[in-house]
Short mmCIF file of C-alpha atoms in Angstrom, two decimals:
data_model
loop_
_atom_site.label_atom_id
_atom_site.label_comp_id
_atom_site.label_asym_id
_atom_site.label_seq_id
_atom_site.Cartn_x
_atom_site.Cartn_y
_atom_site.Cartn_z
CA MET A 1 -11.22 10.67 17.15
CA ALA A 2 -10.48 11.33 20.80
CA TYR A 3 -7.40 10.11 22.58
CA ARG A 4 -6.80 10.40 26.29
CA GLU A 5 -3.91 8.86 28.15
CA PHE A 6 -5.51 7.07 31.06
CA ASP A 7 -3.33 5.00 33.35
CA ASP A 8 -3.03 3.62 36.82
CA MET A 9 -2.46 6.99 38.53
CA GLN A 10 -4.44 5.95 41.56
CA LEU A 11 -2.60 2.64 41.92
CA SER A 12 -1.12 3.14 45.36
CA ARG A 13 1.47 0.86 46.88
CA ARG A 14 -1.39 -0.70 48.83
CA SER A 15 -3.43 -1.40 45.72
CA LEU A 16 -0.97 -3.56 43.81
CA PHE A 17 -1.54 -6.73 45.81
CA ARG A 18 -0.67 -4.75 48.93
CA ALA A 19 2.75 -4.17 47.36
CA GLY A 20 3.13 -7.87 46.81
CA GLY A 21 2.74 -8.70 50.46
CA MET A 22 -0.67 -10.27 49.99
CA LEU A 23 0.46 -12.78 47.42
CA ALA A 24 3.66 -13.44 49.29
CA ALA A 25 1.66 -14.31 52.36
CA SER A 26 -0.76 -16.41 50.33
CA GLY A 27 2.04 -18.45 48.87
CA MET A 28 2.17 -20.65 51.93
CA LEU A 29 -0.82 -22.46 50.48
CA ALA A 30 1.22 -23.74 47.58
CA THR A 31 3.21 -25.85 50.00
CA MET A 32 0.14 -27.28 51.74
CA PRO A 33 -1.17 -30.68 50.65
CA MET A 34 -4.56 -29.09 49.98
CA GLY A 35 -3.14 -26.13 48.06
CA ARG A 36 -3.36 -27.38 44.50
CA SER A 37 -6.21 -29.82 45.00
CA LEU A 38 -8.45 -26.92 45.98
CA LEU A 39 -8.14 -25.42 42.54
CA ALA A 40 -10.41 -26.57 39.75
CA HIS A 41 -11.18 -24.55 36.62
CA ASP A 42 -13.91 -22.54 38.39
CA VAL A 43 -12.80 -22.16 42.00
CA GLY A 44 -15.44 -19.81 43.40
CA GLU A 45 -16.36 -22.26 46.17
CA SER A 46 -12.76 -22.28 47.39
CA TRP A 47 -12.54 -18.49 47.28
CA PRO A 48 -15.97 -17.49 48.69
CA ASN A 49 -15.07 -13.92 49.60
CA VAL A 50 -13.51 -13.23 46.21
CA ALA A 51 -16.55 -14.81 44.54
CA ARG A 52 -18.87 -12.72 46.72
CA MET A 53 -16.97 -9.55 45.83
CA ALA A 54 -17.21 -10.30 42.12
CA LYS A 55 -20.90 -11.19 42.39
CA SER A 56 -21.69 -7.98 44.25
CA TYR A 57 -20.24 -5.87 41.45
CA LEU A 58 -22.02 -7.90 38.80
CA ASP A 59 -25.38 -7.97 40.58
CA SER A 60 -25.27 -4.23 41.24
CA GLY A 61 -24.68 -3.49 37.57
CA LYS A 62 -21.53 -1.49 38.31
CA VAL A 63 -19.50 -3.50 35.81
CA ALA A 64 -20.28 -6.00 33.11
CA ASN A 65 -17.61 -8.48 34.17
CA VAL A 66 -15.12 -9.36 36.90
CA LEU A 67 -12.80 -12.26 36.14
CA VAL A 68 -10.07 -13.34 38.58
CA THR A 69 -7.40 -15.82 37.45
CA LEU A 70 -5.24 -17.90 39.78
CA GLY A 71 -2.48 -20.34 38.91
CA TRP A 72 0.08 -22.32 40.88
CA ARG A 73 3.55 -23.16 39.62
CA GLN A 74 3.43 -24.34 35.99
CA GLU A 75 -0.16 -25.50 35.80
CA ASP A 76 -1.04 -25.24 32.14
CA HIS A 77 -3.75 -22.61 32.66
CA ALA A 78 -5.08 -20.41 35.40
CA HIS A 79 -8.28 -21.17 37.28
CA THR A 80 -11.03 -18.59 37.54
CA VAL A 81 -13.39 -16.86 39.94
CA GLY A 82 -16.19 -14.54 38.83
CA GLY A 83 -17.48 -13.97 35.34
CA GLY A 84 -20.06 -11.74 33.71
CA LYS A 85 -20.47 -10.88 30.05
CA LEU A 86 -18.64 -8.94 27.38
CA GLY A 87 -20.84 -5.88 27.90
CA PHE A 88 -24.16 -4.77 29.31
CA SER A 89 -25.66 -5.08 25.84
CA ASN A 90 -23.74 -8.23 24.90
CA ASP A 91 -24.80 -11.46 26.59
CA THR A 92 -21.70 -13.44 25.56
CA PRO A 93 -20.11 -14.75 28.79
CA VAL A 94 -16.53 -13.76 29.53
CA ASP A 95 -13.91 -16.44 29.99
CA GLU A 96 -10.13 -16.82 29.83
CA ASN A 97 -10.23 -16.17 26.07
CA SER A 98 -12.14 -12.86 26.24
CA LEU A 99 -10.12 -9.83 25.14
CA TYR A 100 -9.35 -7.01 27.58
CA ARG A 101 -7.58 -3.69 27.15
CA ILE A 102 -4.69 -4.29 29.55
CA TYR A 103 -3.20 -0.78 29.23
CA SER A 104 -0.20 -0.48 31.57
CA MET A 105 0.10 -4.23 32.01
CA THR A 106 1.83 -3.73 28.65
CA LYS A 107 4.76 -2.20 30.55
CA PRO A 108 6.18 -5.45 32.03
CA ILE A 109 6.03 -7.00 28.55
CA THR A 110 8.03 -4.10 27.11
CA GLY A 111 10.33 -4.34 30.11
CA MET A 112 11.11 -7.98 29.39
CA ALA A 113 11.59 -7.20 25.69
CA THR A 114 14.21 -4.66 26.79
CA MET A 115 15.89 -7.31 28.94
CA MET A 116 16.05 -9.52 25.82
CA CYS A 117 17.92 -6.75 24.01
CA ILE A 118 20.38 -6.73 26.90
CA GLU A 119 20.90 -10.49 26.65
CA ASP A 120 21.38 -10.04 22.88
CA GLY A 121 24.27 -7.69 23.63
CA HIS A 122 22.71 -4.56 22.15
CA PHE A 123 23.22 -2.52 25.34
CA THR A 124 23.39 -2.84 29.14
CA LEU A 125 21.22 -1.48 31.93
CA ASP A 126 23.59 1.45 32.31
CA THR A 127 24.19 2.25 28.66
CA PRO A 128 23.43 5.95 28.06
CA LEU A 129 20.31 6.41 25.93
CA ALA A 130 22.21 8.89 23.74
CA GLU A 131 24.55 6.11 22.57
CA ILE A 132 21.53 4.46 20.94
CA MET A 133 19.53 7.57 20.10
CA PRO A 134 21.84 10.61 19.80
CA GLN A 135 18.90 13.04 19.79
CA PHE A 136 18.67 12.47 23.55
CA ALA A 137 22.15 13.88 24.20
CA ASN A 138 22.42 17.20 26.06
CA MET A 139 18.89 17.10 27.45
CA ARG A 140 17.65 20.00 29.59
CA VAL A 141 15.73 19.88 32.87
CA LEU A 142 12.98 22.27 33.94
CA LYS A 143 13.85 24.38 36.96
CA ASP A 144 10.17 24.20 37.87
CA PRO A 145 8.25 21.12 36.59
CA GLU A 146 5.26 23.39 36.01
CA GLY A 147 7.27 26.31 34.68
CA ALA A 148 8.23 27.76 31.31
CA LEU A 149 9.81 25.34 28.86
CA ASP A 150 12.82 27.61 28.30
CA ASP A 151 13.63 27.94 32.00
CA THR A 152 15.97 24.97 32.26
CA VAL A 153 19.33 23.70 33.45
CA PRO A 154 21.61 21.04 31.93
CA THR A 155 21.31 17.42 33.00
CA GLU A 156 23.81 16.33 35.64
CA ARG A 157 23.98 12.79 34.29
CA GLU A 158 22.85 11.03 31.15
CA ILE A 159 19.61 9.09 30.83
CA THR A 160 20.30 5.34 30.86
CA ILE A 161 18.29 2.24 30.00
CA ARG A 162 17.93 1.59 33.74
CA HIS A 163 16.34 5.01 34.15
CA LEU A 164 13.84 4.30 31.37
CA LEU A 165 12.85 0.91 32.78
CA THR A 166 12.28 2.29 36.29
CA HIS A 167 10.58 5.65 35.59
CA THR A 168 13.59 7.55 36.91
CA SER A 169 14.65 9.22 33.64
CA GLY A 170 12.96 12.55 34.43
CA ILE A 171 10.74 12.20 31.34
CA GLY A 172 7.14 13.34 31.78
CA TYR A 173 3.76 11.85 30.81
CA LEU A 174 0.37 13.19 29.81
CA ILE A 175 -0.99 12.04 33.17
CA THR A 176 1.84 13.35 35.37
CA SER A 177 3.05 16.48 33.60
CA LYS A 178 1.55 19.89 34.35
CA GLY A 179 1.54 23.42 32.94
CA PRO A 180 3.44 24.18 29.73
CA LEU A 181 5.02 20.73 29.61
CA LEU A 182 1.60 19.06 29.66
CA GLU A 183 0.47 21.34 26.84
CA ALA A 184 3.59 20.45 24.85
CA TYR A 185 2.97 16.74 25.28
CA GLY A 186 -0.53 17.15 23.87
CA LYS A 187 0.57 19.45 21.05
CA ASN A 188 3.25 16.98 19.99
CA GLY A 189 0.91 13.99 20.07
CA LEU A 190 2.88 12.17 22.76
CA VAL A 191 0.03 9.86 23.68
CA GLY A 192 0.13 6.31 25.02
CA GLY A 193 -2.74 3.86 25.12
CA ARG A 194 -5.89 4.68 23.17
CA VAL A 195 -9.30 5.02 24.77
CA SER A 196 -12.16 5.89 22.43
CA ARG A 197 -13.32 7.14 19.08
CA LEU A 198 -15.78 9.31 21.00
CA PRO A 199 -15.04 12.75 22.46
CA ILE A 200 -14.51 12.58 26.21
CA PRO A 201 -15.96 15.58 28.12
CA GLY A 202 -13.26 17.75 29.62
CA PHE A 203 -10.45 16.28 27.52
CA PRO A 204 -9.73 17.81 24.13
CA PRO A 205 -8.78 15.33 21.40
CA VAL A 206 -5.07 14.82 20.79
CA GLU A 207 -3.77 13.75 17.41
CA PRO A 208 -1.00 11.18 17.93
CA ALA A 209 2.41 11.59 16.36
CA PRO A 210 2.53 9.86 12.94
CA GLY A 211 4.73 6.97 14.10
CA LEU A 212 6.93 5.70 16.91
CA GLU A 213 10.10 7.17 15.39
CA GLU A 214 8.59 10.64 15.10
CA TRP A 215 7.03 10.24 18.55
CA ALA A 216 10.50 9.65 20.00
CA ASN A 217 12.05 12.51 18.00
CA ARG A 218 9.43 14.94 19.32
CA LEU A 219 9.93 13.71 22.87
CA ALA A 220 13.66 14.46 22.59
CA THR A 221 12.90 18.15 21.96
CA LEU A 222 11.13 18.64 25.30
CA PRO A 223 12.77 19.25 28.66
CA LEU A 224 12.73 16.74 31.50
CA MET A 225 10.67 17.12 34.68
CA ALA A 226 13.60 16.14 36.93
CA GLN A 227 17.25 15.22 36.78
CA PRO A 228 17.81 11.65 35.53
CA GLY A 229 18.17 9.22 38.42
CA GLU A 230 16.85 11.60 41.08
CA LYS A 231 13.09 11.02 41.31
CA TRP A 232 10.51 8.32 40.53
CA ILE A 233 8.02 9.92 38.12
CA TYR A 234 5.51 7.77 36.26
CA SER A 235 6.49 8.50 32.70
CA ALA A 236 6.47 7.86 28.96
CA SER A 237 9.86 6.17 29.29
CA ILE A 238 8.47 2.67 28.71
CA ASP A 239 6.87 3.88 25.47
CA LEU A 240 10.25 5.29 24.47
CA LEU A 241 11.81 1.87 25.06
CA GLY A 242 9.70 0.61 22.17
CA ARG A 243 11.72 2.85 19.87
CA VAL A 244 14.97 1.91 21.63
CA ILE A 245 14.18 -1.74 20.88
CA GLU A 246 13.58 -0.90 17.23
CA VAL A 247 16.87 0.97 16.83
CA ALA A 248 18.91 -1.64 18.69
CA SER A 249 17.37 -4.76 17.16
CA GLY A 250 16.68 -3.58 13.62
CA MET A 251 13.12 -4.89 13.93
CA SER A 252 9.90 -2.95 14.36
CA PHE A 253 8.69 -2.91 17.96
CA GLU A 254 5.58 -4.86 17.02
CA GLU A 255 7.62 -7.48 15.14
CA PHE A 256 10.02 -7.85 18.05
CA LEU A 257 7.22 -8.52 20.54
CA GLN A 258 5.51 -10.94 18.16
CA THR A 259 8.58 -13.00 17.28
CA ARG A 260 10.42 -12.91 20.59
CA ILE A 261 7.58 -13.03 23.16
CA PHE A 262 4.09 -13.65 21.78
CA ASP A 263 4.87 -16.50 19.39
CA PRO A 264 7.26 -18.41 21.70
CA CYS A 265 4.85 -18.01 24.63
CA GLY A 266 1.86 -19.10 22.58
CA MET A 267 0.18 -15.74 23.15
CA SER A 268 -2.06 -15.85 20.09
CA SER A 269 -4.60 -13.38 21.52
CA THR A 270 -2.40 -10.38 22.30
CA PHE A 271 -2.65 -7.46 19.89
CA PHE A 272 -2.00 -3.79 19.29
CA THR A 273 -4.71 -4.11 16.63
CA VAL A 274 -7.55 -6.55 17.26
CA PRO A 275 -8.32 -8.47 14.05
CA ARG A 276 -11.88 -8.14 12.79
CA SER A 277 -12.15 -11.90 13.04
CA GLU A 278 -11.71 -11.67 16.83
CA VAL A 279 -14.14 -8.82 17.55
CA GLY A 280 -16.64 -11.29 19.00
CA ARG A 281 -14.28 -11.81 21.97
CA LEU A 282 -13.60 -8.13 22.72
CA THR A 283 -15.13 -6.68 25.87
CA ASP A 284 -16.82 -3.30 26.01
CA ASN A 285 -15.05 -0.60 28.00
CA TYR A 286 -16.97 1.82 30.21
CA GLY A 287 -16.43 5.24 31.71
CA ILE A 288 -17.97 5.73 35.14
CA ALA A 289 -19.85 9.02 35.44
CA GLY A 290 -21.89 9.79 38.53
CA GLY A 291 -21.66 6.16 39.55
CA PHE A 292 -23.10 4.92 36.26
CA PRO A 293 -21.22 2.99 33.55
CA ILE A 294 -21.32 4.67 30.14
CA PRO A 295 -19.91 2.82 27.11
CA ILE A 296 -16.86 4.65 25.81
CA ASP A 297 -15.37 1.91 23.62
CA PRO A 298 -17.85 -0.78 22.56
CA GLY A 299 -16.06 -3.91 21.43
CA ALA A 300 -18.00 -4.10 18.16
CA ASN A 301 -16.66 -0.69 17.09
CA SER A 302 -13.58 -0.39 19.26
CA ILE A 303 -10.73 1.97 18.49
CA TYR A 304 -8.52 -1.11 18.95
CA LEU A 305 -9.85 -2.47 15.66
CA ASP A 306 -7.74 0.23 13.97
CA ALA A 307 -3.97 0.06 13.72
CA PRO A 308 -2.38 2.58 16.12
CA LYS A 309 -0.22 5.35 14.72
CA VAL A 310 2.12 4.74 17.65
CA PRO A 311 2.37 1.22 19.13
CA SER A 312 2.46 2.05 22.83
CA GLY A 313 4.87 -0.06 24.86
CA GLY A 314 3.50 1.65 27.93
CA GLY A 315 -0.19 0.99 27.45
CA GLY A 316 -1.23 -0.19 24.01
CA LEU A 317 -2.02 -3.91 24.20
CA VAL A 318 -5.22 -5.91 24.21
CA SER A 319 -4.87 -9.44 25.58
CA SER A 320 -6.77 -12.35 27.05
CA ALA A 321 -6.52 -13.67 30.59
CA LYS A 322 -5.19 -16.94 29.15
CA ASP A 323 -2.48 -15.16 27.16
CA PHE A 324 -1.30 -12.95 29.99
CA ASP A 325 -1.22 -15.95 32.30
CA ARG A 326 1.15 -17.60 29.83
CA PHE A 327 3.41 -14.54 30.08
CA GLN A 328 3.25 -14.86 33.87
CA ARG A 329 4.04 -18.58 33.62
CA MET A 330 7.07 -17.78 31.48
CA LEU A 331 8.29 -15.41 34.17
CA LEU A 332 7.67 -18.02 36.88
CA GLY A 333 9.71 -20.43 34.78
CA TYR A 334 12.56 -17.89 34.67
CA GLY A 335 12.27 -17.62 30.90
CA THR A 336 11.13 -21.16 30.07
CA LEU A 337 7.55 -22.14 29.16
CA ASP A 338 6.44 -25.62 28.13
CA GLY A 339 10.03 -26.56 27.34
CA THR A 340 10.68 -23.47 25.19
CA GLN A 341 13.37 -21.06 26.39
CA VAL A 342 11.90 -17.65 25.64
CA MET A 343 14.41 -15.63 27.69
CA GLU A 344 17.59 -16.34 29.56
CA ARG A 345 17.12 -17.08 33.24
CA GLU A 346 19.33 -14.20 34.31
CA SER A 347 17.37 -11.75 32.16
CA VAL A 348 14.18 -12.62 34.02
CA ARG A 349 15.88 -12.68 37.40
CA VAL A 350 17.28 -9.18 36.93
CA GLY A 351 14.16 -7.84 35.23
CA VAL A 352 11.82 -8.76 38.08
CA SER A 353 14.22 -7.59 40.78
CA ASN A 354 14.73 -4.11 42.20
CA ILE A 355 16.91 -2.29 39.66
CA LEU A 356 16.28 1.26 40.86
CA PRO A 357 19.37 3.48 40.66
CA ASP A 358 21.06 4.20 43.97
CA THR A 359 20.69 7.93 43.37
CA VAL A 360 16.88 8.00 43.28
CA ASP A 361 14.76 9.54 46.04
CA LEU A 362 11.43 7.72 46.35
CA THR A 363 9.98 10.03 48.98
CA GLY A 364 6.35 10.77 48.20
CA SER A 365 6.23 8.49 45.15
CA TRP A 366 3.92 5.55 44.51
CA VAL A 367 6.80 3.16 45.22
CA ALA A 368 8.18 4.74 48.39
CA GLY A 369 9.92 2.11 50.48
CA GLN A 370 9.69 -0.44 47.69
CA GLY A 371 11.50 -1.53 44.55
CA PHE A 372 10.95 -1.37 40.82
CA GLY A 373 12.06 -3.70 38.06
CA ALA A 374 11.74 -3.79 34.28
CA GLY A 375 8.39 -2.05 33.92
CA GLY A 376 6.77 -3.28 37.12
CA ARG A 377 6.80 -3.02 40.89
CA SER A 378 9.26 -5.37 42.61
CA VAL A 379 8.78 -6.14 46.29
CA GLY A 380 10.74 -9.03 47.72
CA ASN A 381 10.29 -11.72 45.10
CA THR A 382 6.95 -10.43 43.82
CA PHE A 383 6.63 -8.56 40.52
CA GLY A 384 3.62 -7.01 38.85
CA TRP A 385 1.66 -3.98 37.67
CA GLY A 386 -1.88 -2.89 36.81
CA GLY A 387 -3.76 -1.21 33.99
CA ALA A 388 -6.02 1.79 33.56
CA ALA A 389 -9.25 -0.12 32.93
CA GLY A 390 -9.16 -2.17 36.13
CA THR A 391 -6.77 -4.99 35.24
CA ILE A 392 -4.00 -5.98 37.65
CA ALA A 393 -1.55 -8.88 37.80
CA SER A 394 1.28 -10.13 39.96
CA VAL A 395 3.70 -13.07 40.14
CA ASP A 396 5.12 -14.44 43.40
CA PHE A 397 8.40 -16.21 42.67
CA ASP A 398 8.91 -17.57 46.18
CA ARG A 399 5.53 -19.29 46.24
CA LYS A 400 5.14 -19.94 42.51
CA LEU A 401 1.78 -18.19 42.43
CA ARG A 402 0.37 -16.07 39.62
CA ALA A 403 -2.82 -14.05 39.92
CA ALA A 404 -4.73 -11.39 38.00
CA LEU A 405 -7.98 -9.42 38.01
CA TYR A 406 -9.77 -8.45 34.81
CA THR A 407 -12.60 -5.97 34.31
CA GLN A 408 -13.18 -2.92 32.07
CA TYR A 409 -14.02 0.47 33.52
CA MET A 410 -12.34 3.87 33.84
CA PRO A 411 -11.09 5.57 35.87
CA THR A 412 -9.92 2.87 38.26
CA GLU A 413 -10.62 5.00 41.33
CA ALA A 414 -14.34 5.24 40.45
CA TYR A 415 -14.87 2.03 42.43
CA PRO A 416 -12.88 0.52 45.31
CA MET A 417 -12.82 -2.81 43.47
CA ARG A 418 -9.10 -3.39 43.83
CA SER A 419 -9.01 -2.81 47.58
CA GLU A 420 -12.12 -4.92 48.06
CA PHE A 421 -10.62 -7.66 45.95
CA LEU A 422 -7.45 -7.62 48.03
CA ALA A 423 -9.37 -7.77 51.29
CA ALA A 424 -11.53 -10.66 50.04
CA TYR A 425 -8.47 -12.46 48.72
CA GLU A 426 -6.72 -12.20 52.07
CA GLN A 427 -9.81 -13.43 53.93
CA ASP A 428 -10.05 -16.50 51.71
CA LEU A 429 -6.36 -17.26 52.04
CA SER A 430 -6.60 -16.94 55.80
CA GLY A 431 -9.56 -19.31 55.84
CA MET A 432 -7.69 -21.87 53.75
CA SER A 433 -4.71 -21.66 56.05
CA SER A 434 -6.89 -22.17 59.14
CA ALA A 435 -8.65 -25.13 57.52
CA SER A 436 -5.37 -26.89 56.88
#
């Protein structure tokens, strides 16, 4: 069984909805008389450039599906552009109920779960992690992030919940660590989202830690890449928050998400483990090699049909476009969805805002010149993040607009789909604005 931590390493500040600017600019349409009337369930005619982009990828055989979802305000479901099928060898059409590996789009969900723990009074943004998990007291920091694990200095400040939510804790990741620290992450089974049962050339299999508690305990034995609060380093900190939630709430991480977010939001198609009864909705995932898609996780025999040893709060969920849109609607409603208060308004407001510590230096990071909230990028009043297999989503609170792109291929940089999607999206929005 091969595990490889893939993530949105190549997700530049330009590639997440142009750092939110694209959707912020597009929001003007929500205030136009034509804005909502343009949107039917399938809105390809209203978004011709987006539809053309999706069709070009489908017709060329680069991907099996491209599904874009768009929703204004509290419309009860998102509208769609694009389509395709579950896989190249599966003719079942994709729709809003098809299941996608959302990978790091799990992070904003874990972020909001953490904000719920704050509203429950379990801790605050600036509570030291060691007060909840004493094994993280007296952490050490590598003098050289690529150097020997015993060449360290003491931390100058304690890791806090804020640091974990914003990737400023100094903790590493399989996809950002290097040298001995990277080897230690692999040896200790500190993996995140799962990829395949198949061996992946160039990446030796890693056996995950036997559970989230042990995963966290092993992480506590390794040095940090940087001083807490000093640098933005994409990290395993959101995965660690899954264990923080368990310790603070007294519930398993999976139970907390199910009872506090999935059930109240009506997210009946969001899973760490896809039930066998739902396998007929699960997309195939592909690795792109030499420009050709190769199946690495067929839906019919997906690794996501097995229960994970470690439920990854940073990249472990499978969900449908309909389900994730309901999560986005809940955020747009500042915690309320269809009359149900899922979260407190202030919890959402703070969670989607820029909560980066004042001490952090963003120079050279993926979020330079921007903000970061509870597990997602925060720019102005736009909040969102993307996943390793091509998914991406964002919510614009000023304009009450939610949008997402779903497909299934790895690595994301194999195709310029995201940048082409953004360009097409902007062209369509500009055309709508001119037509008004």
